[in-house]
């Protein structure tokens, strides 16, 4: 990983997007008088990770691994066992797999990963696996008396698809995570009804959603540029 090169490669827009995301997340944390600085740290690691994922740089996967550990602990306190399972048992391991895949497939020896196109077999495996994972974890979460069972189950589905596509270096991984962000916004709105400090997590995933949309747009640009390069 070329960390210094990754940081220098950020455009003015990307630096601005990161800065605004940090301001929104930090502002929400203090405005709603949250005292859980662990949550704030997790949010800041998350928005930083997404900027580098949007660039297709492996350092983003390292930060996602760290964020998964943080977020798993936060979810445990709210009995969101689905989120714990999702991030600790699925997102984190898949981020490790993606990290290895991205490092092994650089684009022309740069920090940028080589974009890959999905084939029919990969799509079929993804759909079948998502169905199996969703069904299995629905009953697991139900047995654990998971809070907000429906949305937690949907979160597992979207997270699995996003993680799968990330490891395959597909631009559509960003849309998978954007869909997951919307589900998580709903989950933390529900949590905020019991604990107002959870509002900061709502703003966290709102910024994640915007960053993931940008990630998809940028990956499609990368795909076209790499395809048309001599």
XYZ file of C-alpha atoms in Angstrom:
230
model
C 0.000 0.000 0.000
C 1.264 3.437 -0.938
C -0.338 5.507 1.819
C 1.409 8.782 1.006
C 0.507 8.447 -2.668
C -3.116 7.709 -1.722
C -3.368 10.867 0.381
C -1.732 13.033 -2.293
C -4.059 11.659 -4.970
C -7.159 13.131 -3.324
C -8.689 15.879 -5.456
C -9.911 19.205 -4.076
C -13.487 17.926 -4.262
C -12.604 14.740 -2.392
C -10.765 16.661 0.315
C -13.772 18.965 0.606
C -16.175 16.008 0.765
C -14.109 14.432 3.531
C -13.877 17.720 5.461
C -17.625 18.396 5.233
C -18.360 14.798 6.288
C -16.123 15.187 9.334
C -17.796 18.488 10.250
C -21.305 16.997 9.955
C -20.443 13.899 11.991
C -18.592 15.875 14.688
C -21.245 18.605 14.756
C -24.074 16.108 15.252
C -22.098 14.441 18.029
C -21.733 17.647 20.035
C -25.110 19.222 19.174
C -26.973 16.212 20.513
C -24.676 16.119 23.554
C -23.402 12.629 23.008
C -20.719 11.574 25.473
C -19.663 8.381 23.716
C -16.400 9.391 22.067
C -15.937 5.809 20.935
C -18.873 6.351 18.570
C -17.341 9.583 17.298
C -14.019 7.855 16.589
C -15.812 5.066 14.719
C -17.696 7.585 12.587
C -14.548 9.521 11.707
C -12.696 6.335 10.766
C -15.675 5.348 8.620
C -15.918 8.573 6.601
C -12.153 8.530 6.063
C -12.301 4.932 4.849
C -15.009 5.755 2.317
C -12.943 8.484 0.662
C -10.161 6.023 -0.057
C -12.576 3.268 -1.088
C -14.062 5.730 -3.567
C -10.556 6.126 -5.003
C -10.058 2.359 -5.185
C -7.130 2.497 -2.759
C -6.361 -0.448 -0.450
C -5.831 1.772 2.604
C -9.619 2.165 2.618
C -10.004 -1.553 3.326
C -7.649 -1.300 6.308
C -9.790 1.489 7.739
C -12.967 -0.540 7.123
C -11.469 -3.361 9.198
C -10.898 -0.915 12.058
C -14.377 0.582 11.648
C -15.962 -2.888 11.734
C -14.424 -3.562 15.140
C -15.648 -0.230 16.486
C -19.129 -0.572 15.023
C -19.518 -4.145 16.244
C -18.980 -2.970 19.822
C -21.406 -0.060 19.414
C -24.090 -2.378 18.005
C -23.659 -4.789 20.916
C -24.764 -2.123 23.368
C -28.041 -1.630 21.468
C -28.738 -5.377 21.041
C -28.314 -5.048 17.286
C -26.887 -8.555 17.089
C -27.432 -8.590 13.347
C -25.064 -5.653 13.004
C -22.480 -7.380 15.205
C -22.662 -10.535 13.107
C -22.655 -8.498 9.904
C -19.600 -6.408 10.655
C -17.505 -8.754 12.800
C -18.288 -12.039 11.055
C -18.848 -10.842 7.491
C -17.760 -7.286 6.655
C -14.458 -7.541 8.530
C -13.342 -10.899 7.014
C -14.511 -9.796 3.566
C -12.560 -6.552 3.979
C -9.458 -8.668 4.631
C -10.182 -10.703 1.487
C -10.802 -7.499 -0.479
C -7.593 -5.968 0.868
C -5.581 -8.910 -0.447
C -7.434 -8.858 -3.787
C -6.921 -5.113 -4.229
C -3.230 -5.303 -3.361
C -2.768 -8.152 -5.848
C -4.559 -6.281 -8.648
C -3.184 -2.743 -8.847
C -3.820 -0.704 -11.957
C -0.474 -0.221 -13.704
C 1.543 -0.390 -10.468
C -0.353 2.533 -8.916
C -2.312 2.821 -5.644
C -5.517 2.453 -7.652
C -7.087 -0.992 -7.942
C -7.869 -2.508 -11.317
C -11.637 -2.447 -11.882
C -13.192 -5.805 -12.740
C -16.402 -6.605 -14.633
C -18.883 -9.110 -13.217
C -19.764 -12.211 -15.200
C -23.025 -14.189 -15.118
C -21.563 -16.917 -12.920
C -20.458 -14.427 -10.259
C -23.872 -12.742 -10.285
C -25.653 -16.090 -9.924
C -23.421 -17.115 -7.015
C -24.013 -13.746 -5.346
C -27.815 -13.989 -5.594
C -27.937 -17.589 -4.363
C -25.516 -16.908 -1.511
C -27.402 -13.772 -0.458
C -30.633 -15.777 -0.293
C -29.037 -18.486 1.847
C -27.326 -15.981 4.164
C -30.487 -13.900 4.579
C -32.669 -16.919 5.385
C -30.183 -18.402 7.832
C -29.543 -15.196 9.725
C -33.223 -14.300 9.932
C -33.808 -17.339 12.144
C -30.562 -16.791 14.059
C -31.466 -13.183 14.859
C -35.015 -14.171 15.740
C -33.679 -16.701 18.243
C -31.419 -14.018 19.728
C -34.402 -11.662 20.106
C -32.653 -9.102 17.940
C -34.037 -5.560 18.102
C -35.855 -4.466 14.902
C -35.576 -7.901 13.301
C -36.804 -6.987 9.809
C -34.414 -4.102 9.184
C -31.522 -5.973 10.797
C -32.115 -8.867 8.395
C -32.231 -6.522 5.391
C -28.985 -4.971 6.633
C -27.311 -8.379 6.505
C -28.459 -8.887 2.911
C -27.220 -5.504 1.675
C -23.948 -5.836 3.576
C -23.282 -9.281 2.154
C -23.901 -8.135 -1.409
C -21.721 -5.058 -0.912
C -18.874 -7.066 0.632
C -19.070 -9.682 -2.141
C -18.885 -7.025 -4.855
C -16.031 -5.252 -3.063
C -13.888 -8.387 -3.112
C -14.636 -8.770 -6.839
C -13.556 -5.153 -7.482
C -16.889 -4.194 -9.008
C -18.073 -0.549 -9.053
C -21.467 -1.748 -7.852
C -20.124 -2.472 -4.375
C -20.657 1.217 -3.613
C -24.363 0.967 -4.456
C -24.597 -2.053 -2.175
C -23.152 -0.064 0.692
C -25.380 2.924 -0.157
C -28.421 0.651 0.176
C -27.053 -0.612 3.480
C -26.599 2.988 4.661
C -30.311 3.652 4.127
C -31.222 0.597 6.195
C -28.854 1.671 8.968
C -30.318 5.167 9.002
C -33.696 3.579 9.757
C -32.196 1.341 12.456
C -30.554 4.243 14.273
C -33.681 6.395 13.984
C -35.465 3.630 15.870
C -32.636 3.483 18.413
C -32.738 7.270 18.840
C -36.301 7.003 20.155
C -34.827 5.364 23.256
C -31.476 7.151 23.408
C -31.112 10.645 21.915
C -27.330 10.245 21.695
C -27.939 7.748 18.868
C -28.883 10.667 16.601
C -25.186 11.150 15.869
C -25.150 7.696 14.224
C -28.006 8.789 11.947
C -25.904 11.674 10.662
C -22.928 9.330 10.399
C -24.723 7.029 7.969
C -26.236 9.959 6.084
C -22.695 11.101 5.285
C -21.780 7.496 4.465
C -24.642 7.404 1.966
C -23.397 10.520 0.138
C -19.824 9.206 0.134
C -20.902 5.822 -1.229
C -22.838 7.463 -4.050
C -19.720 9.433 -4.929
C -17.745 6.198 -4.743
C -19.961 4.582 -7.368
C -19.672 7.610 -9.674
C -15.894 7.682 -9.339
C -15.514 3.925 -9.859
C -17.503 4.143 -13.090
C -15.116 6.901 -14.224
C -12.182 4.686 -13.268
C -13.697 1.807 -15.217
C -14.078 3.909 -18.385
C -10.600 5.410 -18.041
C -8.923 2.041 -17.492
C -10.858 0.448 -20.344
C -9.908 3.190 -22.812
C -6.266 3.457 -21.722
C -3.688 2.261 -24.261
